[in-house]
Coordinates of C-alpha atoms in Angstrom, one line a residue:
Chain A
X12 CA 21.0 -2.9 9.3
X13 CA 23.7 -1.6 6.8
X14 CA 21.6 -3.1 4.0
X15 CA 18.6 -1.2 5.3
X16 CA 20.5 2.1 5.4
X17 CA 21.8 1.4 1.8
X18 CA 18.3 0.7 0.6
X19 CA 17.0 3.9 2.4
X20 CA 19.6 6.0 0.6
X21 CA 18.9 4.4 -2.7
X22 CA 15.2 5.0 -2.5
X23 CA 15.7 8.6 -1.2
X24 CA 17.9 9.4 -4.2
X25 CA 15.2 8.0 -6.5
X26 CA 12.6 10.3 -4.8
X27 CA 14.9 13.3 -5.1
X28 CA 15.5 12.6 -8.8
X29 CA 11.7 12.4 -9.2
X30 CA 11.3 15.8 -7.6
X31 CA 14.0 17.4 -9.7
X32 CA 11.9 16.9 -12.8
X33 CA 10.0 20.0 -11.7
X34 CA 12.9 22.3 -11.0
X35 CA 11.3 25.7 -11.3
X36 CA 8.6 24.9 -8.8
X37 CA 11.2 23.4 -6.5
X38 CA 13.4 26.5 -6.4
X39 CA 10.3 28.8 -5.8
X40 CA 9.2 26.6 -2.9
X41 CA 12.7 26.7 -1.3
X42 CA 12.8 30.4 -1.6
X43 CA 9.3 30.7 -0.1
X44 CA 10.0 28.5 2.9
X45 CA 13.3 30.4 3.5
X46 CA 11.6 33.8 3.4
X47 CA 8.7 32.8 5.6
X48 CA 11.0 31.4 8.3
X49 CA 13.3 34.4 8.0
X50 CA 10.4 36.8 8.6
X51 CA 9.6 34.8 11.7
X52 CA 13.1 35.0 13.0
X53 CA 13.3 38.7 12.4
X54 CA 10.0 39.1 14.3
X55 CA 11.5 37.4 17.3
X56 CA 14.7 39.5 17.1
X57 CA 12.5 42.7 17.0
X58 CA 10.8 41.6 20.2
X59 CA 14.1 41.1 22.0
X60 CA 15.4 44.3 20.7
X61 CA 12.4 46.1 22.3
X62 CA 12.0 44.2 25.5
X63 CA 15.5 43.0 26.3
X64 CA 16.5 39.6 27.6
X65 CA 14.4 36.7 28.8
X66 CA 15.8 36.6 32.4
X67 CA 19.4 35.4 32.0
X68 CA 18.7 34.4 28.4
X69 CA 20.1 36.9 25.9
X70 CA 19.1 37.1 22.3
X71 CA 22.2 35.0 21.4
X72 CA 21.3 32.3 23.9
X73 CA 17.7 32.0 22.6
X74 CA 19.1 32.1 19.0
X75 CA 21.3 29.1 19.8
X76 CA 18.3 27.1 21.0
X77 CA 16.0 28.4 18.2
X78 CA 18.5 27.7 15.4
X79 CA 19.2 24.2 16.7
X80 CA 15.5 23.4 17.0
X81 CA 14.8 24.8 13.5
X82 CA 17.6 22.8 11.9
X83 CA 16.4 19.6 13.5
X84 CA 12.7 20.3 12.7
X85 CA 13.5 21.1 9.1
X86 CA 15.6 18.0 8.8
X87 CA 12.7 15.9 10.1
X88 CA 10.3 17.6 7.8
X89 CA 12.5 16.9 4.8
X90 CA 13.1 13.2 5.6
X91 CA 9.8 12.3 7.2
X92 CA 7.7 13.5 4.3
X93 CA 6.6 9.9 3.5
X94 CA 5.0 9.7 7.0
X95 CA 3.6 13.2 6.8
X96 CA 1.5 12.3 3.7
X97 CA 1.0 8.7 4.7
X98 CA -2.7 8.9 5.5
X99 CA -3.7 10.8 2.3
X100 CA -1.4 9.1 -0.2
X101 CA -1.0 5.5 1.1
X102 CA -3.9 4.7 3.4
X103 CA -6.8 6.5 1.7
X104 CA -5.8 5.0 -1.7
X105 CA -4.9 1.5 -0.4
X106 CA -1.4 2.0 -1.8
X107 CA 0.1 0.7 1.4
X108 CA -0.6 -2.8 0.0
X109 CA 2.3 -2.1 -2.3
X110 CA 4.6 -1.4 0.6
X111 CA 3.5 -4.5 2.5
X112 CA 4.4 -6.9 -0.3
X113 CA 8.0 -5.8 -0.3
X114 CA 10.5 -7.7 1.8
X115 CA 11.9 -4.7 3.5
X116 CA 11.1 -2.7 6.6
X117 CA 7.9 -0.7 6.3
X118 CA 9.5 2.2 8.1
X119 CA 12.3 2.4 5.5
X120 CA 9.9 2.0 2.6
X121 CA 7.5 4.7 3.8
X122 CA 10.2 7.1 4.9
X123 CA 12.1 7.0 1.7
X124 CA 9.0 7.4 -0.5
X125 CA 9.1 11.1 -0.6
X126 CA 11.5 13.9 0.3
X127 CA 10.3 17.4 1.2
X128 CA 13.2 19.2 -0.4
X129 CA 11.3 22.5 -0.4
X130 CA 11.8 22.6 3.4
X131 CA 15.5 23.3 2.7
X132 CA 14.6 27.0 3.1
X133 CA 13.7 26.5 6.7
X134 CA 16.9 24.5 7.2
X135 CA 18.9 27.4 5.8
X136 CA 17.2 29.8 8.1
X137 CA 18.1 27.6 11.1
X138 CA 21.7 27.4 10.0
X139 CA 22.0 31.2 9.7
X140 CA 20.4 31.8 13.1
X141 CA 22.8 29.2 14.6
X142 CA 25.8 30.8 13.0
X143 CA 24.8 34.2 14.5
X144 CA 24.4 32.6 17.9
X145 CA 27.8 30.8 17.7
X146 CA 29.6 34.1 16.7
X147 CA 27.8 36.1 19.4
X148 CA 28.2 33.5 22.3
X149 CA 31.8 32.4 21.7
X150 CA 31.1 29.0 23.4
X151 CA 34.1 27.2 24.9
X152 CA 33.7 23.9 22.9
X153 CA 35.1 21.2 25.1
X154 CA 34.9 17.7 24.0
X155 CA 32.2 17.0 26.6
X156 CA 30.1 19.9 25.4
X157 CA 30.4 18.9 21.8
X158 CA 29.4 15.4 22.6
X159 CA 26.4 16.5 24.6
X160 CA 25.3 18.8 21.7
X161 CA 25.5 16.0 19.2
X162 CA 23.7 13.7 21.5
X163 CA 21.0 16.3 22.0
X164 CA 20.6 17.0 18.3
X165 CA 20.2 13.3 17.4
X166 CA 17.8 12.8 20.3
X167 CA 15.7 15.9 19.1
X168 CA 15.7 14.4 15.6
X169 CA 14.5 11.0 17.0
X170 CA 11.8 12.8 19.0
X171 CA 10.3 14.9 16.2
X172 CA 10.6 12.0 13.8
X173 CA 8.7 9.8 16.3
X174 CA 5.8 12.3 16.4
X175 CA 5.5 12.1 12.6
X176 CA 5.4 8.3 12.9
X177 CA 2.6 8.6 15.5
X178 CA 0.6 10.9 13.3
X179 CA 0.9 8.5 10.4
X180 CA 0.0 5.6 12.6
X181 CA -3.2 7.2 13.6
X182 CA -4.4 7.0 10.0
X183 CA -4.8 3.2 10.5
X184 CA -7.8 4.1 12.7
X185 CA -9.1 7.3 11.1
X186 CA -8.2 9.0 7.8
X187 CA -9.5 12.3 9.0
X188 CA -6.6 14.7 9.6
X189 CA -5.7 14.9 13.2
X190 CA -4.9 18.6 13.9
X191 CA -4.6 17.8 17.5
X192 CA -1.3 16.1 16.9
X193 CA 0.0 19.2 15.3
X194 CA -0.1 20.9 18.7
X195 CA 2.7 18.5 19.7
X196 CA 4.7 18.6 16.5
X197 CA 4.5 22.2 15.3
X198 CA 3.4 23.5 18.7
X199 CA 6.2 21.5 20.3
X200 CA 8.7 23.0 18.0
X201 CA 7.6 26.5 18.8
X202 CA 7.5 25.7 22.5
X203 CA 11.0 24.4 22.4
X204 CA 12.4 27.4 20.6
X205 CA 12.3 29.3 23.9
X206 CA 13.8 28.2 27.3
X207 CA 11.4 26.0 29.2
X208 CA 11.9 28.0 32.4
X209 CA 9.7 30.8 31.1
X210 CA 6.6 28.5 31.1
X211 CA 4.2 27.5 33.8
X212 CA 5.1 24.5 35.9
X213 CA 2.3 22.2 34.7
X214 CA 3.2 23.0 31.1
X215 CA 6.8 22.2 31.8
X216 CA 6.0 19.0 33.5
X217 CA 3.8 17.8 30.6
X218 CA 6.7 18.5 28.2
X219 CA 9.2 16.7 30.4
X220 CA 7.4 13.6 31.7
X221 CA 4.6 12.9 29.2
X222 CA 6.0 14.2 26.0
X223 CA 9.8 14.5 26.7
X224 CA 10.3 17.6 24.6
X225 CA 12.3 19.5 27.4
X226 CA 14.5 16.4 27.8
X227 CA 15.7 16.5 24.2
X228 CA 16.0 20.3 23.8
X229 CA 16.0 22.6 26.8
X230 CA 17.9 20.5 29.4
X231 CA 20.9 19.4 27.2
X232 CA 21.1 22.9 25.6
X233 CA 21.3 24.5 29.1
X234 CA 24.1 22.0 29.7
X235 CA 26.0 23.0 26.5
X236 CA 25.6 26.7 27.2
X237 CA 26.6 26.1 30.9
X238 CA 23.8 28.2 32.3
X239 CA 22.1 28.0 35.6
X240 CA 18.7 26.4 35.4
X241 CA 15.8 27.7 37.5
X242 CA 14.1 24.3 37.0
X243 CA 16.9 22.8 39.0
X244 CA 18.6 20.4 36.6
X245 CA 22.2 19.4 37.1
X246 CA 24.9 18.6 34.5
X247 CA 24.3 14.9 35.1
X248 CA 20.5 15.1 34.4
X249 CA 21.1 17.4 31.5
X250 CA 23.5 14.9 30.0
X251 CA 21.2 11.9 30.5
X252 CA 17.9 13.7 29.5
X253 CA 18.4 13.1 25.7
X254 CA 18.0 9.4 26.3
X255 CA 14.3 10.1 26.7
X256 CA 14.1 11.0 23.0
X257 CA 15.3 7.6 21.9
X258 CA 13.0 5.8 24.4
X259 CA 10.2 7.9 23.0
X260 CA 11.1 6.9 19.5
X261 CA 11.2 3.2 20.4
X262 CA 7.7 3.5 22.0
X263 CA 6.3 5.3 18.9
X264 CA 7.8 2.7 16.6
X265 CA 6.1 -0.1 18.4
X266 CA 2.9 1.8 18.2
X267 CA 3.5 1.9 14.4
X268 CA 3.8 -1.9 14.2
X269 CA 0.8 -2.3 16.4
X270 CA -1.2 0.0 14.0
X271 CA -0.1 -2.0 11.0
X272 CA -2.0 -5.0 12.1
X273 CA -5.1 -2.8 11.9
X274 CA -4.6 -2.0 8.2
X275 CA -7.8 -2.7 6.3
X276 CA -6.7 -1.9 2.7
X277 CA -9.4 -0.8 0.3
X278 CA -11.6 -2.7 -2.1
X279 CA -9.9 -3.5 -5.4
Chain B
X114 CA 2.0 -30.6 3.2
X115 CA 0.4 -28.4 0.5
X116 CA 2.2 -25.2 -0.6
X117 CA -0.8 -23.0 0.2
X118 CA -3.1 -24.0 3.0
X119 CA -6.2 -22.1 4.1
X120 CA -8.4 -23.4 6.9
X121 CA -11.5 -21.9 8.3
X122 CA -10.4 -18.4 7.1
X123 CA -12.8 -15.6 8.0
X124 CA -12.3 -11.8 7.8
X125 CA -14.7 -9.2 9.1
X126 CA -14.2 -5.6 8.3
X127 CA -15.4 -2.9 10.6
X128 CA -16.5 0.0 8.5
X129 CA -17.2 3.4 10.1
X130 CA -20.6 4.7 9.0
X131 CA -21.1 8.3 8.4
X132 CA -24.5 9.9 8.0
X133 CA -25.1 12.1 5.1
X134 CA -24.7 15.9 5.3
X135 CA -22.7 18.3 7.4
X136 CA -24.4 17.3 10.6
X137 CA -23.6 13.7 9.9
X138 CA -19.9 14.6 9.4
X139 CA -19.8 16.3 12.8
X140 CA -21.7 13.5 14.4
X141 CA -19.0 11.1 13.2
X142 CA -16.3 13.1 15.1
X143 CA -18.1 12.5 18.4
X144 CA -19.5 9.0 18.2
X145 CA -18.9 6.6 15.4
X146 CA -21.2 3.9 14.3
X147 CA -19.6 0.8 12.9
X148 CA -21.0 -1.7 10.6
X149 CA -19.5 -5.2 10.3
X150 CA -19.0 -6.7 6.9
X151 CA -18.1 -10.4 6.6
X152 CA -15.8 -10.5 3.6
X153 CA -14.8 -14.1 4.1
X154 CA -16.7 -16.8 6.0
X155 CA -15.0 -20.0 6.9
X156 CA -13.1 -20.6 3.7
X157 CA -10.9 -23.6 3.4
X158 CA -8.8 -24.9 0.5
X159 CA -5.3 -26.0 -0.3
X160 CA -3.1 -25.7 -3.4
X161 CA -0.2 -27.9 -4.3
X162 CA 3.0 -26.9 -5.9
X163 CA 2.7 -26.1 -9.6
X164 CA -1.1 -25.8 -9.7
X165 CA -2.8 -23.1 -11.8
X166 CA -6.0 -22.2 -9.9
X167 CA -8.7 -19.8 -10.9
X168 CA -10.5 -17.9 -8.3
X169 CA -13.8 -16.5 -9.4
X170 CA -16.9 -14.9 -7.9
X171 CA -19.1 -11.8 -8.2
X172 CA -17.9 -8.4 -7.1
X173 CA -17.5 -8.2 -3.4
X174 CA -17.3 -11.9 -3.0
X175 CA -14.0 -11.7 -1.1
X176 CA -11.5 -12.7 -3.8
X177 CA -9.2 -9.8 -3.3
X178 CA -9.5 -10.2 0.5
X179 CA -8.2 -13.7 0.2
X180 CA -5.3 -12.7 -2.0
X181 CA -4.5 -9.9 0.4
X182 CA -4.4 -12.3 3.3
X183 CA -2.3 -14.7 1.4
X184 CA 0.1 -11.9 0.5
X185 CA 0.5 -10.8 4.1
X186 CA -1.3 -7.5 3.6
X187 CA -4.3 -8.2 5.7
X188 CA -4.6 -10.1 9.0
X189 CA -7.6 -12.5 9.0
X190 CA -10.1 -12.4 11.9
X191 CA -10.0 -16.1 12.5
X192 CA -8.7 -19.2 10.8
X193 CA -5.4 -20.6 9.7
X194 CA -3.4 -19.8 6.6
X195 CA 0.1 -21.0 5.7
X196 CA 2.1 -20.4 2.5
X197 CA 5.3 -22.4 2.2
X198 CA 4.9 -23.2 5.8
X199 CA 4.9 -19.6 6.8
X200 CA 2.1 -17.5 8.3
X201 CA 2.0 -14.5 5.9
X202 CA 1.2 -11.7 8.2
X203 CA 3.5 -12.9 11.0
X204 CA 6.6 -13.6 8.9
X205 CA 5.8 -10.9 6.4
X206 CA 9.3 -10.1 5.2
X207 CA 10.4 -13.7 4.6
X208 CA 7.0 -14.5 3.1
X209 CA 6.8 -11.7 0.6
X210 CA 10.4 -12.4 -0.6
X211 CA 9.1 -15.8 -1.8
X212 CA 6.0 -14.7 -3.6
X213 CA 5.1 -12.5 -6.5
X214 CA 1.9 -10.4 -6.5
X215 CA 0.3 -8.5 -9.3
X216 CA -2.8 -6.2 -8.8
X217 CA -4.2 -5.6 -12.3
X218 CA -5.8 -2.3 -11.2
X219 CA -2.8 -0.9 -9.5
X220 CA 0.8 -0.7 -10.5
X221 CA 3.6 -1.8 -8.4
X222 CA 6.1 0.2 -10.4
X223 CA 7.4 3.7 -9.7
X224 CA 5.2 6.1 -11.6
X225 CA 7.8 8.6 -12.7
X226 CA 10.7 6.2 -13.4
X227 CA 11.6 4.4 -16.6
X228 CA 10.6 0.7 -16.4
X229 CA 14.2 -0.5 -16.3
X230 CA 14.9 1.7 -13.3
X231 CA 12.0 0.2 -11.4
X232 CA 13.4 -3.2 -12.1
X233 CA 16.8 -2.2 -10.8
X234 CA 15.2 -0.8 -7.6
X235 CA 13.3 -4.1 -7.1
X236 CA 16.6 -5.9 -7.4
X237 CA 17.9 -3.9 -4.5
X238 CA 14.7 -4.3 -2.5
X239 CA 14.6 -8.1 -3.0
X240 CA 18.4 -8.3 -2.8
X241 CA 18.7 -10.4 -5.9
X242 CA 22.3 -11.2 -6.7
X243 CA 23.4 -9.4 -9.9
X244 CA 24.1 -12.4 -12.0
X245 CA 20.8 -14.0 -11.2
X246 CA 19.0 -10.7 -11.7
X247 CA 20.5 -10.1 -15.1
X248 CA 19.7 -13.5 -16.4
X249 CA 16.1 -13.4 -15.1
X250 CA 15.5 -9.8 -16.3
X251 CA 16.6 -10.6 -19.8
X252 CA 14.5 -13.7 -19.9
X253 CA 11.4 -11.8 -18.8
X254 CA 12.0 -9.0 -21.2
X255 CA 12.2 -11.6 -24.0
X256 CA 9.2 -13.6 -22.9
X257 CA 7.0 -10.5 -22.4
X258 CA 8.4 -8.5 -25.3
X259 CA 9.3 -5.5 -23.2
X260 CA 12.4 -4.4 -25.1
X261 CA 10.9 -1.3 -26.5
X262 CA 9.3 -0.2 -23.3
X263 CA 12.3 -0.2 -21.0
X264 CA 13.2 3.4 -21.2
X265 CA 9.6 4.7 -21.0
X266 CA 8.4 6.2 -17.7
X267 CA 5.6 4.0 -16.3
X268 CA 3.0 6.8 -16.4
X269 CA 3.4 6.9 -20.2
X270 CA 2.7 3.2 -20.8
X271 CA -0.7 1.9 -22.0
X272 CA -2.6 -0.4 -19.7
X273 CA -1.6 -3.5 -21.6
X274 CA 2.1 -2.5 -21.6
X275 CA 1.9 -1.6 -17.9
X276 CA 0.4 -5.0 -16.9
X277 CA 3.1 -6.8 -18.8
X278 CA 5.8 -4.8 -17.0
X279 CA 4.0 -5.4 -13.7
X280 CA 4.0 -9.1 -14.2
X281 CA 7.7 -9.0 -15.1
X282 CA 8.4 -6.9 -12.0
X283 CA 6.6 -9.5 -9.8
X284 CA 8.8 -12.3 -11.1
X285 CA 12.3 -10.8 -11.0
X286 CA 13.1 -12.5 -7.7
X287 CA 12.0 -15.9 -9.1
X288 CA 9.2 -16.6 -6.7
X289 CA 7.7 -20.0 -6.8
X290 CA 4.2 -18.6 -6.1
X291 CA 2.4 -15.9 -8.1
X292 CA -0.8 -14.2 -7.1
X293 CA -2.6 -12.4 -9.9
X294 CA -5.5 -10.2 -8.9
X295 CA -7.5 -9.5 -12.1
X296 CA -4.5 -9.4 -14.4
X297 CA -6.5 -9.0 -17.6
X298 CA -9.0 -6.5 -16.5
X299 CA -9.4 -3.6 -19.0
X300 CA -7.0 -5.1 -21.5
X301 CA -7.7 -5.3 -25.2
X302 CA -8.1 -8.7 -26.9
X303 CA -4.5 -9.0 -28.1
X304 CA -3.0 -8.0 -24.7
X305 CA -5.3 -10.5 -23.0
X306 CA -4.1 -13.3 -25.2
X307 CA -0.5 -12.3 -24.6
X308 CA -0.9 -12.2 -20.9
X309 CA -2.7 -15.6 -20.9
X310 CA 0.0 -17.2 -23.1
X311 CA 2.6 -16.0 -20.7
X312 CA 0.9 -17.3 -17.6
X313 CA 0.4 -20.6 -19.2
X314 CA 4.1 -20.8 -20.2
X315 CA 5.2 -19.8 -16.7
X316 CA 3.1 -22.5 -15.1
X317 CA 4.1 -25.2 -17.5
X318 CA 7.8 -24.5 -18.0
X319 CA 8.8 -23.1 -14.6
X320 CA 6.3 -24.9 -12.4
X321 CA 5.3 -21.7 -10.7
X322 CA 2.1 -22.0 -8.6
X323 CA -0.4 -19.5 -9.8
X324 CA -3.6 -18.3 -8.1
X325 CA -5.5 -16.0 -10.4
X326 CA -8.7 -14.0 -9.6
X327 CA -10.7 -12.9 -12.6
X328 CA -14.1 -11.9 -13.9
X329 CA -13.1 -13.0 -17.3
X330 CA -14.2 -16.6 -17.7
X331 CA -12.2 -16.9 -20.9
X332 CA -9.2 -16.6 -18.7
X333 CA -10.4 -19.5 -16.7
X334 CA -11.3 -21.6 -19.7
X335 CA -7.9 -20.9 -21.3
X336 CA -5.8 -21.4 -18.2
X337 CA -7.1 -23.2 -15.2
X338 CA -7.4 -26.9 -14.4
X339 CA -9.1 -26.1 -11.2
X340 CA -11.4 -23.3 -10.1
X341 CA -12.5 -22.0 -6.7
X342 CA -15.8 -20.3 -6.7
X343 CA -16.5 -17.7 -4.0
X344 CA -19.8 -15.9 -3.4
X345 CA -20.6 -13.6 -0.5
X346 CA -17.5 -14.8 1.4
X347 CA -18.3 -18.5 1.1
X348 CA -16.6 -21.1 -1.0
X349 CA -19.2 -22.6 -3.3
X350 CA -17.2 -24.9 -5.3
X351 CA -13.7 -26.3 -5.6
X352 CA -13.2 -28.4 -8.7
X353 CA -12.6 -28.5 -12.5
X354 CA -14.5 -26.6 -15.2
X355 CA -16.0 -30.0 -16.0
X356 CA -17.4 -30.3 -12.4
X357 CA -18.8 -26.8 -12.7
X358 CA -20.6 -27.7 -15.9
X359 CA -21.9 -30.9 -14.4
X360 CA -23.3 -29.2 -11.4
X361 CA -24.8 -26.0 -12.9
X362 CA -24.8 -26.4 -16.7
X363 CA -25.2 -30.0 -17.5
X364 CA -27.5 -29.2 -20.5
X365 CA -26.6 -28.4 -24.1
X366 CA -27.2 -25.5 -26.4
X367 CA -29.0 -26.5 -29.6
X368 CA -28.8 -24.0 -32.4
X369 CA -30.9 -24.5 -35.6
X370 CA -30.9 -22.7 -38.8
X371 CA -34.3 -22.6 -40.5
X372 CA -35.3 -23.0 -44.1
X373 CA -38.0 -20.4 -43.6
X374 CA -39.5 -18.5 -40.7
X375 CA -41.5 -20.7 -38.4
X376 CA -43.1 -19.9 -35.0
X377 CA -41.8 -21.8 -31.9
X378 CA -44.2 -24.5 -30.6
X379 CA -45.7 -23.7 -27.2
X380 CA -43.9 -26.6 -25.4
X381 CA -40.5 -25.3 -26.6
X382 CA -41.1 -21.6 -25.8
X383 CA -39.5 -21.6 -22.4
X384 CA -36.3 -23.2 -23.8
X385 CA -35.5 -20.4 -26.2
X386 CA -32.4 -18.4 -25.4
X387 CA -32.3 -16.3 -28.6
X388 CA -34.1 -16.1 -31.8
X389 CA -33.9 -14.3 -35.0
X390 CA -35.5 -14.5 -38.4
X391 CA -33.6 -17.6 -39.5
X392 CA -32.1 -18.9 -36.3
X393 CA -33.3 -20.3 -32.9
X394 CA -31.1 -21.1 -30.0
X395 CA -32.5 -23.5 -27.4
X396 CA -31.1 -24.4 -24.0
X397 CA -31.9 -28.0 -23.2
X398 CA -31.4 -29.5 -19.7
X399 CA -32.0 -33.2 -20.3
X400 CA -32.7 -35.9 -22.9
X401 CA -31.1 -34.1 -25.8
X402 CA -31.6 -36.9 -28.3
X403 CA -35.4 -36.9 -28.0
X404 CA -35.4 -33.1 -28.1
X405 CA -33.5 -33.3 -31.4
X406 CA -36.0 -35.7 -32.8
X407 CA -38.8 -33.3 -31.8
X408 CA -37.0 -30.4 -33.4
X409 CA -36.4 -32.2 -36.7
X410 CA -40.1 -33.2 -36.7
X411 CA -41.5 -29.7 -36.0
X412 CA -39.2 -27.2 -37.9
X413 CA -37.8 -27.0 -41.4
X414 CA -34.2 -27.4 -40.2
X415 CA -31.4 -26.4 -42.6
X416 CA -28.5 -26.8 -40.2
X417 CA -28.1 -27.9 -36.5
X418 CA -25.4 -27.4 -33.9
X419 CA -25.1 -28.8 -30.4
X420 CA -22.7 -27.1 -28.0
X421 CA -21.9 -26.7 -24.3
X422 CA -23.5 -23.6 -22.8
X423 CA -20.9 -20.8 -22.6
X424 CA -19.2 -20.7 -19.2
X425 CA -20.7 -17.2 -18.4
X426 CA -24.1 -18.8 -18.6
X427 CA -23.1 -21.6 -16.2
X428 CA -21.6 -19.3 -13.7
X429 CA -24.6 -17.0 -13.9
X430 CA -26.9 -20.0 -13.2
X431 CA -24.8 -21.0 -10.3
X432 CA -24.8 -17.5 -8.7
X433 CA -28.6 -17.4 -9.2
X434 CA -29.1 -20.9 -7.7
X435 CA -27.0 -19.9 -4.6
X436 CA -29.0 -16.7 -4.1
X437 CA -32.3 -18.7 -4.1
X438 CA -30.9 -21.2 -1.6
X439 CA -30.1 -18.4 0.9

């Protein structure tokens, strides 16, 4: 396990060094991703400014959820790049052969192949929004709340990472891009940026029981912010909900290993 | 127990068919048609420790598929396959730690990194202890003459240099088995000779078991005591080059140099392989001595040479014969 983490870091550093060879392009991309996501955040702020709060959710409350989600999603984008480009760069070309002849976990080897450093701009935006929320809300950070927040963030990370793994796994069956899965990854991110209670019940149920998005984001964050929940969750369910993210990750991981057996390679 | 055991191995690929044109592309989204391709059909062989075996066959015969199954990359459809007592695709990580694989067409190194850094990364991936690694690395650098290449990024290497680096990379963890998939393809004559000499040395001095696929029959003649011939997924032959000649190329080539231009007699016409102003090359299947008598009687012979037909010829004859049989 420790050796695996070491190898992961070593390969990541190699990938970062490879990218740094093109420094100018890198800086422009970071700036671009920062500006795009900043414009988005300002758009949301403008809406709130005009129409007021979302029920009991003030701008600052939503910003807390929004900033957290964006930080997690950007972190996943940065570190799951190898899975993101898996179909096009490893399957289509048969380069996955090269991964399979190495005596290390395929998950580590694929994940650490590439780093999407240009998504640092989105990460920065998330951090700024979160700082704004923290200043505006003045949350009473008890040990329990802090623990729940960390638990929720790591579970969100596992959740969104798992979706990237599923997307990559699909390319063992088809190398056509599967836009439908983007509705869960990017669509999921945008859904989770707002409190679940504003959506229709069927929608909320789907994102709780089928794809446990609400379990990793909305419920624990409601717990951290100590807000009443129209959906009826209690502090106990809010604290346990993030477990679903790790279960989801485990399920997706076994799907990956199942898919690997289907790998057909390409002619030499 | 042989080191490599393959029994009744078959592999069928399912290939999605797409009709041409835009309409075909949309059709593929709704309903897919699959076509089955049998890449390997009931192939069996075994290889003992230290053998150097050549694996030949026309394009699409299933050579690479076999190598990929033996390397744990592909899962066969049916059949048994064990390497060092392990099932490659089931115990993948333990298995690949004990073998080396080189794909001549595809590098295993990191494209943007200097060669030496790729080597260092492989040390970490294979968890080779530092002392072992340093000794082995220096030995390979010496044997393959890589000293001047070490600081060059892989993308800037020539093909010959790259293949040498790839071979070294596949051996850093001291595997006892080496799979080479077309290691000399596209190399110039000098690089080919270098690679061959190295493989020979490796096999002889370090007793590494080598399975080598190739289209280049010079590789086979120079290296292999034993060949496996595959065609259309079936194993046609398992034996030595001598066996191959005996079965498909038992005749001799008789080349004569003429004193002066002479026409070929009608009964010899279908034996001519090549002819020029002053030379005729015959391919003779049987009773070479009486043919020689005949030739000496009919033509003004200045010089005469009897040889084995070139191996290319033998293999071409064999592929032809198999096609007719089917």
